[in-house]
mmCIF file of the C-alpha atoms, coordinates in Angstrom:
data_MODEL
# 
_entry.id   MODEL 
# 
loop_
_atom_site.group_PDB 
_atom_site.id 
_atom_site.type_symbol 
_atom_site.label_atom_id 
_atom_site.label_alt_id 
_atom_site.label_comp_id 
_atom_site.label_asym_id 
_atom_site.label_entity_id 
_atom_site.label_seq_id 
_atom_site.pdbx_PDB_ins_code 
_atom_site.Cartn_x 
_atom_site.Cartn_y 
_atom_site.Cartn_z 
_atom_site.occupancy 
_atom_site.B_iso_or_equiv 
_atom_site.pdbx_formal_charge 
_atom_site.auth_seq_id 
_atom_site.auth_comp_id 
_atom_site.auth_asym_id 
_atom_site.auth_atom_id 
_atom_site.pdbx_PDB_model_num 
ATOM 1   C CA . ALA A 1 1   ? 87.654  6.435  176.020 1.00 0.00 ? 1   ALA A CA 1 
ATOM 2   C CA . ARG A 1 2   ? 87.688  10.181 175.543 1.00 0.00 ? 2   ARG A CA 1 
ATOM 3   C CA . GLN A 1 3   ? 87.562  10.851 179.280 1.00 0.00 ? 3   GLN A CA 1 
ATOM 4   C CA . ALA A 1 4   ? 90.296  8.310  179.971 1.00 0.00 ? 4   ALA A CA 1 
ATOM 5   C CA . TYR A 1 5   ? 92.541  9.854  177.297 1.00 0.00 ? 5   TYR A CA 1 
ATOM 6   C CA . LEU A 1 6   ? 91.898  13.372 178.598 1.00 0.00 ? 6   LEU A CA 1 
ATOM 7   C CA . SER A 1 7   ? 92.620  12.318 182.182 1.00 0.00 ? 7   SER A CA 1 
ATOM 8   C CA . SER A 1 8   ? 95.823  10.623 181.063 1.00 0.00 ? 8   SER A CA 1 
ATOM 9   C CA . LEU A 1 9   ? 96.787  13.740 179.111 1.00 0.00 ? 9   LEU A CA 1 
ATOM 10  C CA . GLN A 1 10  ? 96.411  15.936 182.190 1.00 0.00 ? 10  GLN A CA 1 
ATOM 11  C CA . ILE A 1 11  ? 98.710  13.676 184.204 1.00 0.00 ? 11  ILE A CA 1 
ATOM 12  C CA . ILE A 1 12  ? 101.415 13.477 181.551 1.00 0.00 ? 12  ILE A CA 1 
ATOM 13  C CA . LYS A 1 13  ? 101.177 17.230 180.900 1.00 0.00 ? 13  LYS A CA 1 
ATOM 14  C CA . ARG A 1 14  ? 101.922 17.926 184.559 1.00 0.00 ? 14  ARG A CA 1 
ATOM 15  C CA . LEU A 1 15  ? 104.881 15.553 184.491 1.00 0.00 ? 15  LEU A CA 1 
ATOM 16  C CA . ALA A 1 16  ? 106.229 16.998 181.233 1.00 0.00 ? 16  ALA A CA 1 
ATOM 17  C CA . GLN A 1 17  ? 105.881 20.567 182.506 1.00 0.00 ? 17  GLN A CA 1 
ATOM 18  C CA . ALA A 1 18  ? 107.524 19.745 185.834 1.00 0.00 ? 18  ALA A CA 1 
ATOM 19  C CA . GLU A 1 19  ? 110.501 18.102 184.119 1.00 0.00 ? 19  GLU A CA 1 
ATOM 20  C CA . PRO A 1 20  ? 110.704 19.397 180.535 1.00 0.00 ? 20  PRO A CA 1 
ATOM 21  C CA . GLN A 1 21  ? 114.182 17.915 180.066 1.00 0.00 ? 21  GLN A CA 1 
ATOM 22  C CA . ARG A 1 22  ? 112.784 14.370 180.447 1.00 0.00 ? 22  ARG A CA 1 
ATOM 23  C CA . ALA A 1 23  ? 112.501 13.081 176.901 1.00 0.00 ? 23  ALA A CA 1 
ATOM 24  C CA . ASP A 1 24  ? 110.431 10.109 178.060 1.00 0.00 ? 24  ASP A CA 1 
ATOM 25  C CA . TYR A 1 25  ? 107.787 12.459 179.449 1.00 0.00 ? 25  TYR A CA 1 
ATOM 26  C CA . GLN A 1 26  ? 107.834 14.490 176.235 1.00 0.00 ? 26  GLN A CA 1 
ATOM 27  C CA . ARG A 1 27  ? 107.439 11.313 174.175 1.00 0.00 ? 27  ARG A CA 1 
ATOM 28  C CA . ASP A 1 28  ? 104.526 10.200 176.366 1.00 0.00 ? 28  ASP A CA 1 
ATOM 29  C CA . LEU A 1 29  ? 102.926 13.616 175.890 1.00 0.00 ? 29  LEU A CA 1 
ATOM 30  C CA . SER A 1 30  ? 103.357 13.329 172.129 1.00 0.00 ? 30  SER A CA 1 
ATOM 31  C CA . ALA A 1 31  ? 101.750 9.870  172.165 1.00 0.00 ? 31  ALA A CA 1 
ATOM 32  C CA . SER A 1 32  ? 98.829  11.210 174.218 1.00 0.00 ? 32  SER A CA 1 
ATOM 33  C CA . TYR A 1 33  ? 98.257  13.980 171.691 1.00 0.00 ? 33  TYR A CA 1 
ATOM 34  C CA . ASN A 1 34  ? 98.456  11.412 168.894 1.00 0.00 ? 34  ASN A CA 1 
ATOM 35  C CA . ARG A 1 35  ? 95.827  9.165  170.497 1.00 0.00 ? 35  ARG A CA 1 
ATOM 36  C CA . LEU A 1 36  ? 93.497  12.096 171.107 1.00 0.00 ? 36  LEU A CA 1 
ATOM 37  C CA . GLY A 1 37  ? 93.908  13.272 167.519 1.00 0.00 ? 37  GLY A CA 1 
ATOM 38  C CA . GLY A 1 38  ? 92.830  9.861  166.293 1.00 0.00 ? 38  GLY A CA 1 
ATOM 39  C CA . LEU A 1 39  ? 89.939  9.690  168.711 1.00 0.00 ? 39  LEU A CA 1 
ATOM 40  C CA . TYR A 1 40  ? 88.582  13.117 167.756 1.00 0.00 ? 40  TYR A CA 1 
ATOM 41  C CA . ARG A 1 41  ? 88.986  12.253 164.075 1.00 0.00 ? 41  ARG A CA 1 
ATOM 42  C CA . ASP A 1 42  ? 86.903  9.117  164.648 1.00 0.00 ? 42  ASP A CA 1 
ATOM 43  C CA . PHE A 1 43  ? 84.237  11.322 166.239 1.00 0.00 ? 43  PHE A CA 1 
ATOM 44  C CA . GLY A 1 44  ? 84.297  13.612 163.187 1.00 0.00 ? 44  GLY A CA 1 
ATOM 45  C CA . GLU A 1 45  ? 85.676  16.537 165.186 1.00 0.00 ? 45  GLU A CA 1 
ATOM 46  C CA . ILE A 1 46  ? 88.339  17.391 162.629 1.00 0.00 ? 46  ILE A CA 1 
ATOM 47  C CA . GLU A 1 47  ? 89.472  20.766 163.989 1.00 0.00 ? 47  GLU A CA 1 
ATOM 48  C CA . GLN A 1 48  ? 90.051  19.306 167.448 1.00 0.00 ? 48  GLN A CA 1 
ATOM 49  C CA . ALA A 1 49  ? 91.849  16.325 165.886 1.00 0.00 ? 49  ALA A CA 1 
ATOM 50  C CA . GLN A 1 50  ? 94.125  18.602 163.867 1.00 0.00 ? 50  GLN A CA 1 
ATOM 51  C CA . ASP A 1 51  ? 94.982  20.622 166.972 1.00 0.00 ? 51  ASP A CA 1 
ATOM 52  C CA . TYR A 1 52  ? 96.122  17.499 168.808 1.00 0.00 ? 52  TYR A CA 1 
ATOM 53  C CA . ASP A 1 53  ? 97.931  16.211 165.704 1.00 0.00 ? 53  ASP A CA 1 
ATOM 54  C CA . MET A 1 54  ? 99.937  19.432 165.414 1.00 0.00 ? 54  MET A CA 1 
ATOM 55  C CA . LYS A 1 55  ? 100.893 19.307 169.093 1.00 0.00 ? 55  LYS A CA 1 
ATOM 56  C CA . ASP A 1 56  ? 102.023 15.721 168.604 1.00 0.00 ? 56  ASP A CA 1 
ATOM 57  C CA . LEU A 1 57  ? 104.062 16.680 165.522 1.00 0.00 ? 57  LEU A CA 1 
ATOM 58  C CA . GLU A 1 58  ? 105.741 19.593 167.300 1.00 0.00 ? 58  GLU A CA 1 
ATOM 59  C CA . ILE A 1 59  ? 107.051 17.324 170.049 1.00 0.00 ? 59  ILE A CA 1 
ATOM 60  C CA . ALA A 1 60  ? 107.988 14.505 167.667 1.00 0.00 ? 60  ALA A CA 1 
ATOM 61  C CA . GLU A 1 61  ? 109.967 16.998 165.544 1.00 0.00 ? 61  GLU A CA 1 
ATOM 62  C CA . ARG A 1 62  ? 111.826 18.309 168.564 1.00 0.00 ? 62  ARG A CA 1 
ATOM 63  C CA . LEU A 1 63  ? 112.730 14.845 169.880 1.00 0.00 ? 63  LEU A CA 1 
ATOM 64  C CA . ALA A 1 64  ? 113.865 13.629 166.450 1.00 0.00 ? 64  ALA A CA 1 
ATOM 65  C CA . GLN A 1 65  ? 116.081 16.709 166.022 1.00 0.00 ? 65  GLN A CA 1 
ATOM 66  C CA . MET A 1 66  ? 117.571 16.387 169.513 1.00 0.00 ? 66  MET A CA 1 
ATOM 67  C CA . GLU A 1 67  ? 118.607 12.771 168.982 1.00 0.00 ? 67  GLU A CA 1 
ATOM 68  C CA . PRO A 1 68  ? 118.633 11.956 165.256 1.00 0.00 ? 68  PRO A CA 1 
ATOM 69  C CA . GLU A 1 69  ? 120.293 8.583  165.877 1.00 0.00 ? 69  GLU A CA 1 
ATOM 70  C CA . ARG A 1 70  ? 117.307 7.336  167.898 1.00 0.00 ? 70  ARG A CA 1 
ATOM 71  C CA . ALA A 1 71  ? 115.264 5.138  165.576 1.00 0.00 ? 71  ALA A CA 1 
ATOM 72  C CA . ASP A 1 72  ? 112.267 5.273  167.903 1.00 0.00 ? 72  ASP A CA 1 
ATOM 73  C CA . TYR A 1 73  ? 112.154 9.062  167.692 1.00 0.00 ? 73  TYR A CA 1 
ATOM 74  C CA . GLN A 1 74  ? 112.482 8.950  163.901 1.00 0.00 ? 74  GLN A CA 1 
ATOM 75  C CA . ARG A 1 75  ? 109.673 6.359  163.748 1.00 0.00 ? 75  ARG A CA 1 
ATOM 76  C CA . ASP A 1 76  ? 107.485 8.566  165.931 1.00 0.00 ? 76  ASP A CA 1 
ATOM 77  C CA . LEU A 1 77  ? 108.173 11.478 163.595 1.00 0.00 ? 77  LEU A CA 1 
ATOM 78  C CA . VAL A 1 78  ? 107.154 9.385  160.572 1.00 0.00 ? 78  VAL A CA 1 
ATOM 79  C CA . VAL A 1 79  ? 103.889 8.438  162.297 1.00 0.00 ? 79  VAL A CA 1 
ATOM 80  C CA . SER A 1 80  ? 103.214 12.079 163.230 1.00 0.00 ? 80  SER A CA 1 
ATOM 81  C CA . LEU A 1 81  ? 104.006 13.393 159.743 1.00 0.00 ? 81  LEU A CA 1 
ATOM 82  C CA . ALA A 1 82  ? 101.852 10.702 158.142 1.00 0.00 ? 82  ALA A CA 1 
ATOM 83  C CA . GLY A 1 83  ? 99.017  11.409 160.561 1.00 0.00 ? 83  GLY A CA 1 
ATOM 84  C CA . VAL A 1 84  ? 99.034  15.136 159.914 1.00 0.00 ? 84  VAL A CA 1 
ATOM 85  C CA . GLY A 1 85  ? 99.732  14.697 156.218 1.00 0.00 ? 85  GLY A CA 1 
ATOM 86  C CA . SER A 1 86  ? 97.010  12.166 155.568 1.00 0.00 ? 86  SER A CA 1 
ATOM 87  C CA . ASN A 1 87  ? 94.395  14.404 157.158 1.00 0.00 ? 87  ASN A CA 1 
ATOM 88  C CA . ASP A 1 88  ? 95.333  17.816 155.757 1.00 0.00 ? 88  ASP A CA 1 
ATOM 89  C CA . HIS A 1 89  ? 92.867  19.198 153.215 1.00 0.00 ? 89  HIS A CA 1 
ATOM 90  C CA . ASP A 1 90  ? 95.603  21.172 151.446 1.00 0.00 ? 90  ASP A CA 1 
ATOM 91  C CA . VAL A 1 91  ? 97.040  18.773 148.855 1.00 0.00 ? 91  VAL A CA 1 
ATOM 92  C CA . VAL A 1 92  ? 100.405 20.551 148.691 1.00 0.00 ? 92  VAL A CA 1 
ATOM 93  C CA . ARG A 1 93  ? 100.928 20.457 152.473 1.00 0.00 ? 93  ARG A CA 1 
ATOM 94  C CA . ARG A 1 94  ? 99.693  16.884 152.617 1.00 0.00 ? 94  ARG A CA 1 
ATOM 95  C CA . SER A 1 95  ? 102.079 15.825 149.855 1.00 0.00 ? 95  SER A CA 1 
ATOM 96  C CA . THR A 1 96  ? 104.985 17.656 151.511 1.00 0.00 ? 96  THR A CA 1 
ATOM 97  C CA . MET A 1 97  ? 104.394 15.991 154.884 1.00 0.00 ? 97  MET A CA 1 
ATOM 98  C CA . LEU A 1 98  ? 103.982 12.537 153.386 1.00 0.00 ? 98  LEU A CA 1 
ATOM 99  C CA . ARG A 1 99  ? 107.059 12.873 151.172 1.00 0.00 ? 99  ARG A CA 1 
ATOM 100 C CA . ARG A 1 100 ? 109.066 13.888 154.194 1.00 0.00 ? 100 ARG A CA 1 
ATOM 101 C CA . ALA A 1 101 ? 107.736 10.913 156.154 1.00 0.00 ? 101 ALA A CA 1 
ATOM 102 C CA . LEU A 1 102 ? 108.612 8.610  153.263 1.00 0.00 ? 102 LEU A CA 1 
ATOM 103 C CA . ALA A 1 103 ? 112.156 9.969  153.008 1.00 0.00 ? 103 ALA A CA 1 
ATOM 104 C CA . ILE A 1 104 ? 112.730 9.375  156.715 1.00 0.00 ? 104 ILE A CA 1 
ATOM 105 C CA . VAL A 1 105 ? 111.310 5.852  156.770 1.00 0.00 ? 105 VAL A CA 1 
ATOM 106 C CA . GLU A 1 106 ? 113.159 4.866  153.585 1.00 0.00 ? 106 GLU A CA 1 
ATOM 107 C CA . GLN A 1 107 ? 116.409 6.108  155.108 1.00 0.00 ? 107 GLN A CA 1 
ATOM 108 C CA . MET A 1 108 ? 115.675 4.135  158.262 1.00 0.00 ? 108 MET A CA 1 
ATOM 109 C CA . GLN A 1 109 ? 115.071 1.043  156.158 1.00 0.00 ? 109 GLN A CA 1 
ATOM 110 C CA . ALA A 1 110 ? 118.300 1.568  154.211 1.00 0.00 ? 110 ALA A CA 1 
ATOM 111 C CA . ASN A 1 111 ? 120.209 1.930  157.501 1.00 0.00 ? 111 ASN A CA 1 
ATOM 112 C CA . GLY A 1 112 ? 118.629 -1.191 158.988 1.00 0.00 ? 112 GLY A CA 1 
ATOM 113 C CA . GLN A 1 113 ? 116.908 0.881  161.679 1.00 0.00 ? 113 GLN A CA 1 
ATOM 114 C CA . LEU A 1 114 ? 113.366 -0.397 161.162 1.00 0.00 ? 114 LEU A CA 1 
ATOM 115 C CA . ALA A 1 115 ? 112.226 -2.999 163.630 1.00 0.00 ? 115 ALA A CA 1 
ATOM 116 C CA . PRO A 1 116 ? 110.671 -6.042 161.941 1.00 0.00 ? 116 PRO A CA 1 
ATOM 117 C CA . VAL A 1 117 ? 107.237 -4.952 163.151 1.00 0.00 ? 117 VAL A CA 1 
ATOM 118 C CA . ASP A 1 118 ? 107.736 -1.586 161.390 1.00 0.00 ? 118 ASP A CA 1 
ATOM 119 C CA . GLU A 1 119 ? 108.868 -2.909 157.985 1.00 0.00 ? 119 GLU A CA 1 
ATOM 120 C CA . GLY A 1 120 ? 105.404 -2.215 156.558 1.00 0.00 ? 120 GLY A CA 1 
ATOM 121 C CA . MET A 1 121 ? 105.718 1.498  157.255 1.00 0.00 ? 121 MET A CA 1 
ATOM 122 C CA . VAL A 1 122 ? 107.410 2.175  153.917 1.00 0.00 ? 122 VAL A CA 1 
ATOM 123 C CA . GLU A 1 123 ? 104.506 0.734  151.968 1.00 0.00 ? 123 GLU A CA 1 
ATOM 124 C CA . TRP A 1 124 ? 102.001 2.383  154.305 1.00 0.00 ? 124 TRP A CA 1 
ATOM 125 C CA . VAL A 1 125 ? 103.411 5.869  153.622 1.00 0.00 ? 125 VAL A CA 1 
ATOM 126 C CA . ARG A 1 126 ? 103.726 5.122  149.897 1.00 0.00 ? 126 ARG A CA 1 
ATOM 127 C CA . GLY A 1 127 ? 100.057 4.116  149.938 1.00 0.00 ? 127 GLY A CA 1 
ATOM 128 C CA . LEU A 1 128 ? 99.100  7.397  151.585 1.00 0.00 ? 128 LEU A CA 1 
ATOM 129 C CA . LEU A 1 129 ? 101.011 9.289  148.895 1.00 0.00 ? 129 LEU A CA 1 
ATOM 130 C CA . GLY A 1 130 ? 99.290  7.195  146.227 1.00 0.00 ? 130 GLY A CA 1 
ATOM 131 C CA . GLU A 1 131 ? 95.913  8.274  147.567 1.00 0.00 ? 131 GLU A CA 1 
ATOM 132 C CA . ILE A 1 132 ? 96.821  11.890 146.813 1.00 0.00 ? 132 ILE A CA 1 
ATOM 133 C CA . LYS A 1 133 ? 97.559  11.037 143.176 1.00 0.00 ? 133 LYS A CA 1 
ATOM 134 C CA . ASP A 1 134 ? 94.220  9.252  142.917 1.00 0.00 ? 134 ASP A CA 1 
ATOM 135 C CA . GLU A 1 135 ? 92.270  12.367 143.964 1.00 0.00 ? 135 GLU A CA 1 
# 
């Protein structure tokens, strides 16, 4: 899986670099970083995972700021913030990221922007925040 993800990353990186204005390529690059972050975390390679998570978050932030009305970009940002936030060892940074993710997803819910499949995201992020309080 690692080799397949890395090969895929190289392809999408070339596409994204060749046409940086293509938001779909940037989103694909963000998703590739996200998958690799999860994979490296599963392998226990936390520093490598955090590097990929931060790259994912950087792109997700940029896309969400460029087109704030796009629910898919806001959803991606929530996933990225929750991913980085749930794995940060600094409790203050973790709490800040997760609170930001919760604010975004709650606003999406209030605006009717959450797809039915994503309705559970509010409780998911609340659960992640609850884990911090339990520590």
